[in-house]
Structure formats: C-alpha cells, structure tokens
Coordinates of C-alpha atoms in Angstrom, one line a residue:
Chain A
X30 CA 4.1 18.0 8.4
X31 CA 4.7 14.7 9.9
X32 CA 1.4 14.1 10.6
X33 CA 0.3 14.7 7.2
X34 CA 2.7 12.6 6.0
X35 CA 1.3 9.6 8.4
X36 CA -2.1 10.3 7.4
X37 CA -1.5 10.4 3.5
X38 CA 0.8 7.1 3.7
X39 CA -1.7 5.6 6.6
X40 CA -5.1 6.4 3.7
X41 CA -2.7 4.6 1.3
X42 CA -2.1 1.5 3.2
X43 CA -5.5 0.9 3.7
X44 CA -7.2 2.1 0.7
X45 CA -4.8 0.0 -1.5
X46 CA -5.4 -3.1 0.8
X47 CA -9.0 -2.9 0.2
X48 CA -8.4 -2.2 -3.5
X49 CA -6.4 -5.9 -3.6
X50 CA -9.7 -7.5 -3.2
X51 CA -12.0 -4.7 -5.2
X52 CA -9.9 -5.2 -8.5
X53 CA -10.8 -7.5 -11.7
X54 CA -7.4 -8.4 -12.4
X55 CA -4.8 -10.2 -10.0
X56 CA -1.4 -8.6 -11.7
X57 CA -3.8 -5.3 -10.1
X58 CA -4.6 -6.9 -6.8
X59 CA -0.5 -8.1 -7.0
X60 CA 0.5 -4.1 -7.3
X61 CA -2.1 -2.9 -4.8
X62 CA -0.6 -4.8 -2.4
X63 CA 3.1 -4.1 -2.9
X64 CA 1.6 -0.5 -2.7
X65 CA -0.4 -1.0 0.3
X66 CA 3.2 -2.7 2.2
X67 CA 5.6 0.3 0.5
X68 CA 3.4 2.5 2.4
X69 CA 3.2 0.9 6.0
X70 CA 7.1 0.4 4.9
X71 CA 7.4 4.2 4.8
X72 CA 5.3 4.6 7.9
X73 CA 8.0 3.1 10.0
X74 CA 11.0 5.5 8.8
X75 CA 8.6 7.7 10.8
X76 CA 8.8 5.9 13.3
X77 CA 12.8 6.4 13.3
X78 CA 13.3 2.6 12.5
X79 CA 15.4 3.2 9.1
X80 CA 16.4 -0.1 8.6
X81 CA 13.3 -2.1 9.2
X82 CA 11.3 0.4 7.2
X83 CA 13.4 0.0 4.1
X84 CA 14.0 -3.9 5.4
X85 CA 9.7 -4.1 4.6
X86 CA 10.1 -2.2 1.7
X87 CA 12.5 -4.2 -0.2
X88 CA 11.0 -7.5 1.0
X89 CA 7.5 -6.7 0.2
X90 CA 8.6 -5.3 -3.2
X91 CA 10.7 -8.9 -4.2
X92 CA 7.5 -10.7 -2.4
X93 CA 5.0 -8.9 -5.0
X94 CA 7.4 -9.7 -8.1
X95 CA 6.8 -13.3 -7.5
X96 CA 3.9 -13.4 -6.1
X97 CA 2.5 -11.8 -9.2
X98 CA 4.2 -14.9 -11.6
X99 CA 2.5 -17.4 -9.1
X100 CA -1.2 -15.4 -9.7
X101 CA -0.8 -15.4 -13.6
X102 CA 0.1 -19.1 -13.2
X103 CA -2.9 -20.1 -11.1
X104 CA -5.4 -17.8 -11.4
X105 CA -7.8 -17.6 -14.3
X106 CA -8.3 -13.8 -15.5
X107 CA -5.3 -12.6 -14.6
X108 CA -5.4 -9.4 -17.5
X109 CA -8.8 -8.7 -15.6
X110 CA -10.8 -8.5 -18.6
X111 CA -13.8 -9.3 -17.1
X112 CA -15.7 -8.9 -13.8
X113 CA -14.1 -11.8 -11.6
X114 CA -15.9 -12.2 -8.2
X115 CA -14.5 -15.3 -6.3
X116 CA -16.1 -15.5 -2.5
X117 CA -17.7 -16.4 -0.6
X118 CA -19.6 -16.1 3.1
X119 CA -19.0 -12.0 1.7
X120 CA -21.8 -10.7 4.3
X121 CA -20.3 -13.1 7.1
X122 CA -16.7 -12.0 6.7
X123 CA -17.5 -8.3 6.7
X124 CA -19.5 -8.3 9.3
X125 CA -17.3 -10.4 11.0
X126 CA -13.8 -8.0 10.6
X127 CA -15.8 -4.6 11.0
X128 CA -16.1 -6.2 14.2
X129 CA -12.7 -7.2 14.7
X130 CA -11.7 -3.4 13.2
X131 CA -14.0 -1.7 16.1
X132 CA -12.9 -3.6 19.1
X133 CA -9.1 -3.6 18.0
X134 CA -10.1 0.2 17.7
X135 CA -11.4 0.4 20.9
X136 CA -8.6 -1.4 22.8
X137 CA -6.0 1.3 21.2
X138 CA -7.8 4.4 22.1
X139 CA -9.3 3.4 25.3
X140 CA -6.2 1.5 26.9
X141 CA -4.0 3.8 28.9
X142 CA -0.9 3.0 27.3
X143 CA 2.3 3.1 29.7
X144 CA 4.5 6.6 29.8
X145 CA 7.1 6.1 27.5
X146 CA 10.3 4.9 29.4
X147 CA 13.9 5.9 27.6
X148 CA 14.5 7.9 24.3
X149 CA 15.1 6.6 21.1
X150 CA 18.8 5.5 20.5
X151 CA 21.0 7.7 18.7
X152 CA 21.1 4.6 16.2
X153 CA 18.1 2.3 16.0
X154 CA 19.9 0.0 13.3
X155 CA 22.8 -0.2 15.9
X156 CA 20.2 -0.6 18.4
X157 CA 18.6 -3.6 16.8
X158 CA 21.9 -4.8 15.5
X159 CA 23.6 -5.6 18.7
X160 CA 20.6 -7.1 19.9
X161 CA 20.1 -9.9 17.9
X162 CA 24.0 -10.3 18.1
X163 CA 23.8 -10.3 22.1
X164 CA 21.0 -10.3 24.4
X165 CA 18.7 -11.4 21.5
X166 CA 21.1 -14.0 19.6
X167 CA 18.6 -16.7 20.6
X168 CA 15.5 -15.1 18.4
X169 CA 18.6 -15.0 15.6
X170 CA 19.3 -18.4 16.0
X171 CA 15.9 -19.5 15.9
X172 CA 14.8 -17.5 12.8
X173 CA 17.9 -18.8 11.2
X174 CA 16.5 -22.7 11.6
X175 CA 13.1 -22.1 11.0
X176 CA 14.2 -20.3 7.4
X177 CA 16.5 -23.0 6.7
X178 CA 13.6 -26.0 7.4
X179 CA 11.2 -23.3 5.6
X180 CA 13.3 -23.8 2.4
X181 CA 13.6 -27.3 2.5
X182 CA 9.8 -27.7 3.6
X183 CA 9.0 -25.6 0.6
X184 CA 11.3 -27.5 -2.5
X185 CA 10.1 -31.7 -0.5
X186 CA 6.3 -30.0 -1.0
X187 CA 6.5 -28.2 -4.1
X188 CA 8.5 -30.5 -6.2
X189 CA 7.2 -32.5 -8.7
X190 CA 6.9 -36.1 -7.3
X191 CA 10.2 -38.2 -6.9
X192 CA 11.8 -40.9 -6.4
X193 CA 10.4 -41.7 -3.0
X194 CA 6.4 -41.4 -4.3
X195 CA 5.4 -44.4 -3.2
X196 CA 2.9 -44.8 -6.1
X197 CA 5.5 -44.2 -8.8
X198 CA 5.1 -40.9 -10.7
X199 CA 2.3 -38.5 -11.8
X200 CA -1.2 -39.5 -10.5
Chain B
X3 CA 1.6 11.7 16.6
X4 CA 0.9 9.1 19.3
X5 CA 0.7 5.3 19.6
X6 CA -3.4 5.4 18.9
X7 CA -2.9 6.3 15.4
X8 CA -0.7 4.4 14.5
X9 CA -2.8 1.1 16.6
X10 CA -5.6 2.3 14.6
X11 CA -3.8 1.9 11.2
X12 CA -2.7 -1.3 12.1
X13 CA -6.4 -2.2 13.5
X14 CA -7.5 -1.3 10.2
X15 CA -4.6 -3.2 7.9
X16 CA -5.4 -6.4 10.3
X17 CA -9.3 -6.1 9.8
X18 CA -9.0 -6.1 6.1
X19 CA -6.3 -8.7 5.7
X20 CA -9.3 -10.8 8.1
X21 CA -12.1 -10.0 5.5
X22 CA -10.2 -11.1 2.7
X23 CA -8.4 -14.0 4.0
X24 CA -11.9 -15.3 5.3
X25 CA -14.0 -14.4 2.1
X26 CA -11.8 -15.1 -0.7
X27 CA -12.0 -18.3 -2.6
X28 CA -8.4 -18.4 -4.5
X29 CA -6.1 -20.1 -1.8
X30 CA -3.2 -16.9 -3.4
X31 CA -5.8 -14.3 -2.6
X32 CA -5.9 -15.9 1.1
X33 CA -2.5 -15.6 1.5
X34 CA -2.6 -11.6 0.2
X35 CA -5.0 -11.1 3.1
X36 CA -2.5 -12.9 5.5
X37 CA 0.1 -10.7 4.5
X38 CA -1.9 -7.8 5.1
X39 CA -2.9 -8.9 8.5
X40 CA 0.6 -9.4 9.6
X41 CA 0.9 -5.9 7.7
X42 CA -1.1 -4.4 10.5
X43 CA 1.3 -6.5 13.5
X44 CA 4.1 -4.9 12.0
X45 CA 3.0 -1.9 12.5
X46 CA 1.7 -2.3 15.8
X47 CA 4.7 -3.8 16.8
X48 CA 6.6 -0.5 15.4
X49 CA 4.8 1.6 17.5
X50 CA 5.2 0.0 20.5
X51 CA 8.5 -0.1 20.4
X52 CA 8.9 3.5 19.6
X53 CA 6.2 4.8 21.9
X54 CA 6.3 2.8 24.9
X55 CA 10.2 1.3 25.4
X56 CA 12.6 2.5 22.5
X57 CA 15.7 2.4 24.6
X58 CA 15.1 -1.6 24.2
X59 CA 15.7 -3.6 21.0
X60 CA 12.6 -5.7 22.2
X61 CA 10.4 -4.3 19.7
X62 CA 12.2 -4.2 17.2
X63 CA 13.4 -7.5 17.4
X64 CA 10.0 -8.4 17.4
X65 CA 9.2 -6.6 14.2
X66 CA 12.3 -8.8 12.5
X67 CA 10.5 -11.6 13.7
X68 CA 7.3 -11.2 12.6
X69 CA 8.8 -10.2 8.9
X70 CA 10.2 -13.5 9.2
X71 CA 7.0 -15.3 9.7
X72 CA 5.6 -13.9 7.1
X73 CA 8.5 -15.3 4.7
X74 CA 7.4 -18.5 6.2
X75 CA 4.0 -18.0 5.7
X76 CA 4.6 -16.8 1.9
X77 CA 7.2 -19.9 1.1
X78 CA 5.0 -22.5 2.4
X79 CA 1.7 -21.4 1.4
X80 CA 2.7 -21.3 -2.4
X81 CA 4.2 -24.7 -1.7
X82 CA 1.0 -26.2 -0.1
X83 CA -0.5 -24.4 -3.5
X84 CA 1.6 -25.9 -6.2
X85 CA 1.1 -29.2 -4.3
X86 CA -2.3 -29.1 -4.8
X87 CA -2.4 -27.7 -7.9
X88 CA -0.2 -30.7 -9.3
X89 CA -2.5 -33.3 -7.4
X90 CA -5.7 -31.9 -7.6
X91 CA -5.4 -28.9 -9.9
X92 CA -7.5 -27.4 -7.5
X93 CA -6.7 -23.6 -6.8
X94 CA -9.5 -22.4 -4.4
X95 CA -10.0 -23.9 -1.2
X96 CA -13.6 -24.9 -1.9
X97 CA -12.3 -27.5 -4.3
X98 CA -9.4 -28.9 -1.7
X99 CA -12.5 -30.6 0.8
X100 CA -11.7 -33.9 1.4
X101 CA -10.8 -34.0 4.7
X102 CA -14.2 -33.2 5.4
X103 CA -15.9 -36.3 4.1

C-alpha cells in the first residue's frame, strides 16, 4: 500500500514538473508546480516527518499563489492562448540533465548506503523541535538573520527608485 | 521502501529543475526550475534522515534549512526581476547582457 502510494505521488512529482515547462500558459505552469511540491510534500508524511511534510505543503502552496500574480505581471501569454516556446540551448540542456539524472541515478543505487543506526523517534516534530532549540540553535539563529537581511535585500532592490538614486528618479 | 527510491525521485525532480532552469528564457520560469531542483534536495535530505540516522534531528534540520534557502532564493530572485523589469523592462535573461560587453 505504501509503496503504491510512493509510486503514485513520486509519478506526480515528476510528471507535473515536466508539465511546468510543456504547458502554453504560465497560470498552468504556476499550478503544475504547486502540484508537483504538494506531492513531494505528501511524500515526506511517508517518511514519518509530519510536520515538515505539511511545513512544504503549505509553503509551496502560498509560494504558487504569488508566484502566479508575478507570471501574469511579467510574462506575456499568460491565458496560454497560443503556443508559447521561450528557450533556448533546448538540445544542450537535455542532454545535459539526462546526464545529470543517470549519474545521480547511479550514485543512489550503486552506493552502499550505511545500515540504518537508531529508530525513528516516537515524535519527529519533537525531535526536530528541540533541536533547533538546543544542539541546533545555531542553524535557528542563522536562518533567522539571513530571513531578516532577505526581506530587507528584497524591499532596497525591488522598490521603485528613492531618495538615495543618485540620478534622481525614473530612468 | 528503501532510500534508492526515494534518491531516485529526488535525482529525477533535480534533473528536471536543471533542464529548465538552464533552457528557459523567462528569468520566473528559471526560478520554477530552481525550486524544483531544491524540490529534489528536499527530498534527498528526507530520506536520509529517515533511512540512515533518524534518532538525530541532523536531517531534518537540514531539510528546514534548505526550505529556507529556497524562500531566499524565491524573495530575491523576484526582486532582482522587478529590478530589471523597472530599469530595463527586460524579463528574459537574453535581454539582461550587458555585463558581457
């Protein structure tokens, strides 16, 4: 059962993140994505990690919603009315991650991976939760500064020129 | 299930996050195929942690990180974007070149 599960989710990941760059439309390629991350999101409850699964979920989900305001702003076609092909180096860039896809493959069947040492926790949320509170409170700390500078990085660059443009206004 | 299958979805999530982050023109669509190729490190980092050391939050303090990074990557790649947009209105990195001449 499980392993029908994994499979079914597993086709869906994949097949909807090829789909994001087969589709006419971007709204389409928007939702194939958020699709494609649900799925990988459900993949890790079986994996027993509860929180981080739904954790991916919801992110990806809120990620999609306004990703998909940003691709009707920028993107010409976004209803996908018509056939919309914007690429390029196509054969190069297949070619090139087939590659990356076999040898990746290779590494993960062919490495003897290390016998599995412990069991699961009886609560991986608690698990996770007291680490970043104790032995991990550095990697908490550090996330915490790098989201705040990431919000300030994002409104200096994004924000329609200022004050402090040196040549005074819109170019 | 074992580790390999799940390292194989997350070879294959990471392969084509690489095919469209290297072929697409659109700088957003670049950025989808980013997201999909830390997609596929999630997931490796997932299973590692559940197949090789669960009794350690290692792993899965790994994963939080990596969601993180992607937040970053999201955030500041839309800002680069709208940056150029508003100087440039380019939208597609073939017509953002200049640092090239």
């Amino acid at each position: 059962m499980e392993a029908l599960l994994f499979w079914s989710l597993a086709v869906v990941a994949v097949g909807a993140g090829i789909a994001v760059f087969r589709v006419d439309s971007m709204a389409r390629a928007t939702y194939a994505l958020a699709l494609s991350f649900v799925a990988v999101g459900l993949a890790l409850l079986l994996l027993d990690l509860a929180y981080l699964g739904v954790v991916t979920v919801l992110m990806m989900v809120m990620e999609m919603a306004i990703m998909a305001v940003f691709m009707i702003m920028f993107m010409m076609n976004p209803a996908g009315l018509m056939p919309m092909s914007m690429v390029h180096n196509r054969r190069g860039a297949l070619a090139l991650s087939v590659g990356v896809f076999l040898s990746l493959a290779a590494v993960a069947l062919l490495t003897p991976w290390p016998e599995r040492r412990g069991t699961v926790p009886e609560d991986p949320t608690r698990a996770v939760g007291t680490g970043v509170m104790e032995t991990k409170m550095l990697v908490m700390i550090g996330v915490g500064a790098v989201l705040f500078t990431t919000i300030v990085a994002a409104l200096v660059l994004s924000a329609s020129r200022s004050r402090y443009d040196v040549r005074g206004g819109r170019r | 299930m074992t580790p390999d299958l799940f390292l194989l979805l997350a070879a294959a999530l990471f392969a084509v996050g690489l095919y469209g982050a290297l072929s697409q023109q659109s700088v957003v669509m670049i950025m989808m195929g980013l997201e999909l190729m830390i997609n596929g490190v999630i997931v490796a980092a997932a299973s590692f942690w559940y197949f090789v050391a669960p009794a350690q939050p290692d792993g899965q303090v790994l994963v939080l990180v990596v969601i993180s990074a992607m937040t970053v990557e999201m955030a500041m790649g839309f800002a680069v974007v709208t940056l150029l947009f508003r100087a440039k209105d380019a939208d597609t990195t073939d017509m953002a070149a200049e640092l090239r001449r």
